[in-house]
PDB file of C-alpha atoms in Angstrom:
ATOM      1  CA  UNK A 263      -4.493  -8.127  11.941  1.00  0.00           C
ATOM      2  CA  UNK A 264      -7.265  -6.576  11.964  1.00  0.00           C
ATOM      3  CA  UNK A 265      -7.924  -4.325   9.686  1.00  0.00           C
ATOM      4  CA  UNK A 266      -6.045  -3.284   6.101  1.00  0.00           C
ATOM      5  CA  UNK A 267      -5.042  -0.046   5.895  1.00  0.00           C
ATOM      6  CA  UNK A 268      -6.387   2.839   3.944  1.00  0.00           C
ATOM      7  CA  UNK A 269      -3.455   5.269   2.377  1.00  0.00           C
ATOM      8  CA  UNK A 270      -4.666   9.198   1.513  1.00  0.00           C
ATOM      9  CA  UNK A 271      -2.102  10.087  -0.986  1.00  0.00           C
ATOM     10  CA  UNK A 272      -3.912  13.545  -2.196  1.00  0.00           C
ATOM     11  CA  UNK A 273      -7.269  13.537  -3.321  1.00  0.00           C
ATOM     12  CA  UNK A 274      -7.267   9.873  -3.378  1.00  0.00           C
ATOM     13  CA  UNK A 275      -7.076   6.788  -0.880  1.00  0.00           C
ATOM     14  CA  UNK A 276      -5.079   3.421  -1.840  1.00  0.00           C
ATOM     15  CA  UNK A 277      -6.234   0.216  -0.167  1.00  0.00           C
ATOM     16  CA  UNK A 278      -3.710  -2.520  -0.720  1.00  0.00           C
ATOM     17  CA  UNK A 279      -5.075  -6.058  -0.392  1.00  0.00           C
ATOM     18  CA  UNK A 280      -2.503  -8.695   0.773  1.00  0.00           C
ATOM     19  CA  UNK A 281      -3.977 -11.226   2.916  1.00  0.00           C
ATOM     20  CA  UNK A 282      -6.987 -13.348   2.423  1.00  0.00           C
ATOM     21  CA  UNK A 283      -9.762 -11.780   3.188  1.00  0.00           C
ATOM     22  CA  UNK A 284     -12.205 -12.822   5.398  1.00  0.00           C
ATOM     23  CA  UNK A 285     -16.173 -11.335   6.261  1.00  0.00           C
ATOM     24  CA  UNK A 286     -15.470  -9.259   9.378  1.00  0.00           C
ATOM     25  CA  UNK A 287     -12.180  -8.123   7.658  1.00  0.00           C
ATOM     26  CA  UNK A 288     -13.972  -7.105   4.379  1.00  0.00           C
ATOM     27  CA  UNK A 289     -16.407  -5.246   6.330  1.00  0.00           C
ATOM     28  CA  UNK A 290     -14.051  -3.366   8.683  1.00  0.00           C
ATOM     29  CA  UNK A 291     -12.710  -2.309   5.310  1.00  0.00           C
ATOM     30  CA  UNK A 292     -15.835  -0.753   4.061  1.00  0.00           C
ATOM     31  CA  UNK A 293     -16.730   0.740   6.978  1.00  0.00           C
ATOM     32  CA  UNK A 294     -13.703   2.056   7.348  1.00  0.00           C
ATOM     33  CA  UNK A 295     -13.634   3.572   3.481  1.00  0.00           C
ATOM     34  CA  UNK A 296     -17.164   5.170   4.018  1.00  0.00           C
ATOM     35  CA  UNK A 297     -15.616   6.671   7.059  1.00  0.00           C
ATOM     36  CA  UNK A 298     -12.476   8.076   5.061  1.00  0.00           C
ATOM     37  CA  UNK A 299     -14.020   8.923   2.070  1.00  0.00           C
ATOM     38  CA  UNK A 300     -16.287  11.297   4.086  1.00  0.00           C
ATOM     39  CA  UNK A 301     -13.321  12.438   6.387  1.00  0.00           C
ATOM     40  CA  UNK A 302     -11.154  13.570   3.289  1.00  0.00           C
ATOM     41  CA  UNK A 303     -13.278  14.310   0.500  1.00  0.00           C
ATOM     42  CA  UNK A 304     -11.375  11.486  -1.408  1.00  0.00           C
ATOM     43  CA  UNK A 305     -12.287  11.647  -5.023  1.00  0.00           C
ATOM     44  CA  UNK A 306     -11.307   8.164  -5.770  1.00  0.00           C
ATOM     45  CA  UNK A 307     -10.106   4.929  -4.166  1.00  0.00           C
ATOM     46  CA  UNK A 308      -7.615   2.774  -5.309  1.00  0.00           C
ATOM     47  CA  UNK A 309      -7.517  -1.015  -4.478  1.00  0.00           C
ATOM     48  CA  UNK A 310      -4.360  -2.888  -5.376  1.00  0.00           C
ATOM     49  CA  UNK A 311      -4.328  -6.425  -5.619  1.00  0.00           C
ATOM     50  CA  UNK A 312      -1.171  -7.089  -6.845  1.00  0.00           C
ATOM     51  CA  UNK A 313      -0.360  -9.303  -4.577  1.00  0.00           C
ATOM     52  CA  UNK A 314      -3.459 -11.924  -4.799  1.00  0.00           C
ATOM     53  CA  UNK A 315      -2.916 -14.781  -6.873  1.00  0.00           C
ATOM     54  CA  UNK A 316      -6.370 -15.865  -7.133  1.00  0.00           C
ATOM     55  CA  UNK A 317      -9.520 -14.170  -6.203  1.00  0.00           C
ATOM     56  CA  UNK A 318     -13.015 -16.332  -5.414  1.00  0.00           C
ATOM     57  CA  UNK A 319     -16.617 -14.671  -5.778  1.00  0.00           C
ATOM     58  CA  UNK A 320     -16.543 -13.161  -2.307  1.00  0.00           C
ATOM     59  CA  UNK A 321     -13.407 -10.641  -3.046  1.00  0.00           C
ATOM     60  CA  UNK A 322     -15.273 -10.024  -6.538  1.00  0.00           C
ATOM     61  CA  UNK A 323     -18.300  -9.289  -4.292  1.00  0.00           C
ATOM     62  CA  UNK A 324     -16.614  -7.270  -1.767  1.00  0.00           C
ATOM     63  CA  UNK A 325     -14.920  -5.076  -5.071  1.00  0.00           C
ATOM     64  CA  UNK A 326     -18.323  -4.347  -6.318  1.00  0.00           C
ATOM     65  CA  UNK A 327     -19.797  -3.318  -3.153  1.00  0.00           C
ATOM     66  CA  UNK A 328     -16.749  -1.080  -2.247  1.00  0.00           C
ATOM     67  CA  UNK A 329     -16.788   0.348  -6.128  1.00  0.00           C
ATOM     68  CA  UNK A 330     -20.800   0.936  -5.177  1.00  0.00           C
ATOM     69  CA  UNK A 331     -20.523   2.556  -1.716  1.00  0.00           C
ATOM     70  CA  UNK A 332     -17.721   4.575  -3.703  1.00  0.00           C
ATOM     71  CA  UNK A 333     -20.135   5.895  -6.292  1.00  0.00           C
ATOM     72  CA  UNK A 334     -22.981   6.705  -3.566  1.00  0.00           C
ATOM     73  CA  UNK A 335     -20.018   8.857  -1.924  1.00  0.00           C
ATOM     74  CA  UNK A 336     -18.927  10.548  -5.007  1.00  0.00           C
ATOM     75  CA  UNK A 337     -15.873   8.796  -5.800  1.00  0.00           C
ATOM     76  CA  UNK A 338     -14.634   6.126  -7.514  1.00  0.00           C
ATOM     77  CA  UNK A 339     -13.271   3.100  -7.802  1.00  0.00           C
ATOM     78  CA  UNK A 340      -9.925   1.787  -9.819  1.00  0.00           C
ATOM     79  CA  UNK A 341      -8.591  -1.395  -9.116  1.00  0.00           C
ATOM     80  CA  UNK A 342      -5.021  -1.674 -10.223  1.00  0.00           C
ATOM     81  CA  UNK A 343      -2.081  -4.646 -10.536  1.00  0.00           C
ATOM     82  CA  UNK A 344      -5.235  -7.360 -11.481  1.00  0.00           C
ATOM     83  CA  UNK A 345      -2.507 -10.659 -12.733  1.00  0.00           C
ATOM     84  CA  UNK A 346      -3.739 -11.655 -15.823  1.00  0.00           C
ATOM     85  CA  UNK A 347      -5.019 -15.261 -13.766  1.00  0.00           C
ATOM     86  CA  UNK A 348      -7.141 -12.617 -11.511  1.00  0.00           C
ATOM     87  CA  UNK A 349      -8.766 -11.554 -14.403  1.00  0.00           C
ATOM     88  CA  UNK A 350      -9.701 -14.568 -15.784  1.00  0.00           C
ATOM     89  CA  UNK A 351     -11.235 -15.565 -12.586  1.00  0.00           C
ATOM     90  CA  UNK A 352     -13.508 -12.983 -12.505  1.00  0.00           C
ATOM     91  CA  UNK A 353     -14.832 -13.066 -16.073  1.00  0.00           C
ATOM     92  CA  UNK A 354     -15.843 -17.035 -15.488  1.00  0.00           C
ATOM     93  CA  UNK A 355     -17.084 -16.110 -12.566  1.00  0.00           C
ATOM     94  CA  UNK A 356     -19.620 -13.623 -14.538  1.00  0.00           C
ATOM     95  CA  UNK A 357     -18.145 -10.834 -11.651  1.00  0.00           C
ATOM     96  CA  UNK A 358     -17.026  -8.039 -14.839  1.00  0.00           C
ATOM     97  CA  UNK A 359     -17.634  -5.153 -12.283  1.00  0.00           C
ATOM     98  CA  UNK A 360     -19.891  -2.864 -13.618  1.00  0.00           C
ATOM     99  CA  UNK A 361     -18.682   0.798 -12.488  1.00  0.00           C
ATOM    100  CA  UNK A 362     -15.301  -0.366 -11.653  1.00  0.00           C
ATOM    101  CA  UNK A 363     -11.935   0.964 -13.776  1.00  0.00           C
ATOM    102  CA  UNK A 364      -8.708  -0.292 -13.626  1.00  0.00           C
ATOM    103  CA  UNK A 365      -5.130   0.056 -14.468  1.00  0.00           C
ATOM    104  CA  UNK A 366      -2.204  -2.126 -14.621  1.00  0.00           C
ATOM    105  CA  UNK A 367      -0.296  -0.331 -11.634  1.00  0.00           C
ATOM    106  CA  UNK A 368      -1.191   2.221  -8.965  1.00  0.00           C
ATOM    107  CA  UNK A 369       1.279   4.457 -10.919  1.00  0.00           C
ATOM    108  CA  UNK A 370      -1.511   4.583 -14.018  1.00  0.00           C
ATOM    109  CA  UNK A 371      -3.998   4.298 -12.341  1.00  0.00           C
ATOM    110  CA  UNK A 372      -3.468   7.618 -10.293  1.00  0.00           C
ATOM    111  CA  UNK A 373      -2.544   9.046 -14.428  1.00  0.00           C
ATOM    112  CA  UNK A 374      -5.975   7.776 -15.271  1.00  0.00           C
ATOM    113  CA  UNK A 375      -7.798   9.874 -12.205  1.00  0.00           C
ATOM    114  CA  UNK A 376      -5.826  12.749 -12.476  1.00  0.00           C
ATOM    115  CA  UNK A 377      -6.843  12.880 -16.086  1.00  0.00           C
ATOM    116  CA  UNK A 378     -10.862  12.660 -14.702  1.00  0.00           C
ATOM    117  CA  UNK A 379     -10.614  14.709 -11.827  1.00  0.00           C
ATOM    118  CA  UNK A 380      -8.915  17.945 -14.463  1.00  0.00           C
ATOM    119  CA  UNK A 381     -11.907  17.109 -16.966  1.00  0.00           C
ATOM    120  CA  UNK A 382     -14.184  17.738 -14.196  1.00  0.00           C
TER     121      UNK A 382
ATOM    122  CA  UNK B 150       1.197 -14.879   0.332  1.00  0.00           C
ATOM    123  CA  UNK B 151       5.020 -15.113  -0.437  1.00  0.00           C
ATOM    124  CA  UNK B 152       5.966 -11.350  -1.393  1.00  0.00           C
ATOM    125  CA  UNK B 153       4.935  -8.389  -0.502  1.00  0.00           C
ATOM    126  CA  UNK B 154       3.781  -5.670  -2.658  1.00  0.00           C
ATOM    127  CA  UNK B 155       5.852  -2.936  -4.148  1.00  0.00           C
ATOM    128  CA  UNK B 156       4.000  -0.201  -5.247  1.00  0.00           C
ATOM    129  CA  UNK B 157       6.006   2.184  -8.501  1.00  0.00           C
ATOM    130  CA  UNK B 158       4.193   5.737  -7.512  1.00  0.00           C
ATOM    131  CA  UNK B 159       6.689   8.010  -9.749  1.00  0.00           C
ATOM    132  CA  UNK B 160      10.148   8.676  -8.421  1.00  0.00           C
ATOM    133  CA  UNK B 161       8.921   6.709  -5.376  1.00  0.00           C
ATOM    134  CA  UNK B 162       8.477   2.891  -4.003  1.00  0.00           C
ATOM    135  CA  UNK B 163       5.597   1.971  -1.565  1.00  0.00           C
ATOM    136  CA  UNK B 164       6.135  -0.958   0.707  1.00  0.00           C
ATOM    137  CA  UNK B 165       3.240  -1.331   2.943  1.00  0.00           C
ATOM    138  CA  UNK B 166       3.215  -4.150   5.444  1.00  0.00           C
ATOM    139  CA  UNK B 167       0.497  -5.827   6.991  1.00  0.00           C
ATOM    140  CA  UNK B 168       1.452  -8.924   7.639  1.00  0.00           C
ATOM    141  CA  UNK B 169       3.630 -10.345  10.503  1.00  0.00           C
ATOM    142  CA  UNK B 170       7.606 -11.006   9.571  1.00  0.00           C
ATOM    143  CA  UNK B 171       9.126 -13.907   8.939  1.00  0.00           C
ATOM    144  CA  UNK B 172      12.769 -15.000   7.672  1.00  0.00           C
ATOM    145  CA  UNK B 173      11.868 -15.982   4.313  1.00  0.00           C
ATOM    146  CA  UNK B 174       9.291 -13.012   3.225  1.00  0.00           C
ATOM    147  CA  UNK B 175      11.794 -10.670   5.156  1.00  0.00           C
ATOM    148  CA  UNK B 176      14.481 -11.486   2.595  1.00  0.00           C
ATOM    149  CA  UNK B 177      12.468 -12.006  -0.291  1.00  0.00           C
ATOM    150  CA  UNK B 178      10.872  -8.051   0.235  1.00  0.00           C
ATOM    151  CA  UNK B 179      15.168  -7.050   0.217  1.00  0.00           C
ATOM    152  CA  UNK B 180      16.253  -9.245  -2.905  1.00  0.00           C
ATOM    153  CA  UNK B 181      12.722  -7.277  -4.146  1.00  0.00           C
ATOM    154  CA  UNK B 182      13.512  -4.210  -3.375  1.00  0.00           C
ATOM    155  CA  UNK B 183      16.919  -4.230  -4.909  1.00  0.00           C
ATOM    156  CA  UNK B 184      15.992  -4.985  -7.857  1.00  0.00           C
ATOM    157  CA  UNK B 185      12.755  -2.379  -8.279  1.00  0.00           C
ATOM    158  CA  UNK B 186      15.284   0.443  -7.190  1.00  0.00           C
ATOM    159  CA  UNK B 187      17.475  -0.946  -9.844  1.00  0.00           C
ATOM    160  CA  UNK B 188      15.319  -1.286 -12.739  1.00  0.00           C
ATOM    161  CA  UNK B 189      13.136   2.245 -11.443  1.00  0.00           C
ATOM    162  CA  UNK B 190      15.926   4.469 -10.611  1.00  0.00           C
ATOM    163  CA  UNK B 191      13.598   4.907  -7.082  1.00  0.00           C
ATOM    164  CA  UNK B 192      15.111   8.041  -5.246  1.00  0.00           C
ATOM    165  CA  UNK B 193      13.104   6.671  -1.817  1.00  0.00           C
ATOM    166  CA  UNK B 194      11.175   4.038  -0.715  1.00  0.00           C
ATOM    167  CA  UNK B 195       8.579   4.384   1.489  1.00  0.00           C
ATOM    168  CA  UNK B 196       7.882   1.877   3.720  1.00  0.00           C
ATOM    169  CA  UNK B 197       4.310   2.147   5.644  1.00  0.00           C
ATOM    170  CA  UNK B 198       3.740   0.370   9.121  1.00  0.00           C
ATOM    171  CA  UNK B 199       0.320   1.991  10.073  1.00  0.00           C
ATOM    172  CA  UNK B 200      -1.159  -1.785  10.631  1.00  0.00           C
ATOM    173  CA  UNK B 201       1.604  -3.061  12.966  1.00  0.00           C
ATOM    174  CA  UNK B 202       0.258  -2.662  16.437  1.00  0.00           C
ATOM    175  CA  UNK B 203       3.868  -4.323  17.410  1.00  0.00           C
ATOM    176  CA  UNK B 204       6.935  -4.373  16.832  1.00  0.00           C
ATOM    177  CA  UNK B 205      10.038  -6.426  17.338  1.00  0.00           C
ATOM    178  CA  UNK B 206      13.942  -6.791  16.935  1.00  0.00           C
ATOM    179  CA  UNK B 207      13.726  -8.487  13.367  1.00  0.00           C
ATOM    180  CA  UNK B 208      11.213  -5.733  11.996  1.00  0.00           C
ATOM    181  CA  UNK B 209      13.777  -3.106  13.769  1.00  0.00           C
ATOM    182  CA  UNK B 210      16.184  -4.992  12.276  1.00  0.00           C
ATOM    183  CA  UNK B 211      14.880  -5.270   8.668  1.00  0.00           C
ATOM    184  CA  UNK B 212      13.856  -2.053   8.448  1.00  0.00           C
ATOM    185  CA  UNK B 213      17.882  -1.335   8.856  1.00  0.00           C
ATOM    186  CA  UNK B 214      18.406  -3.481   6.410  1.00  0.00           C
ATOM    187  CA  UNK B 215      16.026  -1.801   4.092  1.00  0.00           C
ATOM    188  CA  UNK B 216      17.491   1.322   5.085  1.00  0.00           C
ATOM    189  CA  UNK B 217      21.004   0.149   4.444  1.00  0.00           C
ATOM    190  CA  UNK B 218      20.662  -1.301   1.564  1.00  0.00           C
ATOM    191  CA  UNK B 219      18.697   1.647  -0.290  1.00  0.00           C
ATOM    192  CA  UNK B 220      21.565   4.120   0.978  1.00  0.00           C
ATOM    193  CA  UNK B 221      24.245   2.037  -0.733  1.00  0.00           C
ATOM    194  CA  UNK B 222      21.660   2.456  -3.749  1.00  0.00           C
ATOM    195  CA  UNK B 223      21.588   5.720  -3.626  1.00  0.00           C
ATOM    196  CA  UNK B 224      17.684   6.092  -2.500  1.00  0.00           C
ATOM    197  CA  UNK B 225      16.786   7.463   0.781  1.00  0.00           C
ATOM    198  CA  UNK B 226      13.561   5.514   3.305  1.00  0.00           C
ATOM    199  CA  UNK B 227      11.016   6.803   4.993  1.00  0.00           C
ATOM    200  CA  UNK B 228       9.117   4.913   7.176  1.00  0.00           C
ATOM    201  CA  UNK B 229       5.924   5.840   8.230  1.00  0.00           C
ATOM    202  CA  UNK B 230       2.308   5.927   9.934  1.00  0.00           C
ATOM    203  CA  UNK B 231       4.348   4.268  12.843  1.00  0.00           C
ATOM    204  CA  UNK B 232       1.950   4.276  15.898  1.00  0.00           C
ATOM    205  CA  UNK B 233       2.941   5.351  18.947  1.00  0.00           C
ATOM    206  CA  UNK B 234       3.389   2.009  21.143  1.00  0.00           C
ATOM    207  CA  UNK B 235       6.068   0.561  17.865  1.00  0.00           C
ATOM    208  CA  UNK B 236       8.264   4.222  18.494  1.00  0.00           C
ATOM    209  CA  UNK B 237       8.237   3.217  22.293  1.00  0.00           C
ATOM    210  CA  UNK B 238       8.867  -0.186  22.108  1.00  0.00           C
ATOM    211  CA  UNK B 239      12.070   0.791  19.418  1.00  0.00           C
ATOM    212  CA  UNK B 240      13.800   3.266  21.464  1.00  0.00           C
ATOM    213  CA  UNK B 241      13.228   0.327  23.911  1.00  0.00           C
ATOM    214  CA  UNK B 242      14.893  -2.453  21.772  1.00  0.00           C
ATOM    215  CA  UNK B 243      18.004   0.306  21.416  1.00  0.00           C
ATOM    216  CA  UNK B 244      16.622   0.370  17.640  1.00  0.00           C
ATOM    217  CA  UNK B 245      16.757   4.152  17.122  1.00  0.00           C
ATOM    218  CA  UNK B 246      17.282   3.578  12.987  1.00  0.00           C
ATOM    219  CA  UNK B 247      19.823   6.359  12.445  1.00  0.00           C
ATOM    220  CA  UNK B 248      19.628   7.269   9.064  1.00  0.00           C
ATOM    221  CA  UNK B 249      16.456   6.338   8.628  1.00  0.00           C
ATOM    222  CA  UNK B 250      13.882   9.521   8.285  1.00  0.00           C
ATOM    223  CA  UNK B 251      10.325   9.056   9.497  1.00  0.00           C
ATOM    224  CA  UNK B 252       6.290  10.848   8.425  1.00  0.00           C
ATOM    225  CA  UNK B 253       3.383  10.710   9.910  1.00  0.00           C
ATOM    226  CA  UNK B 254       1.517   8.973   6.931  1.00  0.00           C
ATOM    227  CA  UNK B 255       2.091   8.630   3.598  1.00  0.00           C
ATOM    228  CA  UNK B 256       1.561  12.479   2.457  1.00  0.00           C
ATOM    229  CA  UNK B 257       3.129  13.565   4.609  1.00  0.00           C
ATOM    230  CA  UNK B 258       6.160  11.561   3.611  1.00  0.00           C
ATOM    231  CA  UNK B 259       5.884  12.638   0.386  1.00  0.00           C
ATOM    232  CA  UNK B 260       6.016  16.065   0.660  1.00  0.00           C
ATOM    233  CA  UNK B 261       9.262  15.211   2.353  1.00  0.00           C
ATOM    234  CA  UNK B 262      10.822  13.638  -0.544  1.00  0.00           C
ATOM    235  CA  UNK B 263       9.581  15.779  -2.935  1.00  0.00           C
ATOM    236  CA  UNK B 264      10.489  18.842  -0.967  1.00  0.00           C
ATOM    237  CA  UNK B 265      14.417  16.581  -0.981  1.00  0.00           C
ATOM    238  CA  UNK B 266      14.753  15.556  -4.382  1.00  0.00           C
ATOM    239  CA  UNK B 267      14.073  19.342  -5.440  1.00  0.00           C
ATOM    240  CA  UNK B 268      16.584  21.192  -2.908  1.00  0.00           C
ATOM    241  CA  UNK B 269      19.079  18.401  -5.210  1.00  0.00           C
TER     242      UNK B 269
END
């Protein structure tokens, strides 16, 4: 497992994080995402973290980095499927992810993004 | 990592396989899928295997099992993102996955399914 797949769904990109992230995997994901946003003119990146039971500051920073990267490339970031314990941990760590939208699941995340794209 | 997340996208369910499957994980995935197909009345299951560089008869049988299960529950199965080497291996193993549709990526898989659902 050397890279996390990025799935294209129309104007959006979907990333499902299932495995423990280590430095190289996180860097590869950021590089791949930057390339795919550019290649597909994607409007948004959905990051599904429903498989994560816990989260540490490394993952928190990675999400913040992806969000910053997306914003520079004119795409939004929506984190979906966050478990309650993960939300509590992120707040306790002081990682409140400014500029990152959240949604309960992928479907609601897509609805949110479609509404925003339509309003533009 | 004790289960693979199943994402709902409208009438379809999406499963992204990123990690090595072992027996328990495969069984849990089948149980979870059966439950989610029933709970959501999903019309189809998309299985994304773009992260798999290689495949063995265990994965092949798992896909065949999921396909059989879905068919009984009135849902279709579409395998997407298969890498060329994986396709060659499946054919060499004699696992030609009868009854399973394939598509090059998730987006084309969704198009295929939407066309079929519309034609019903």
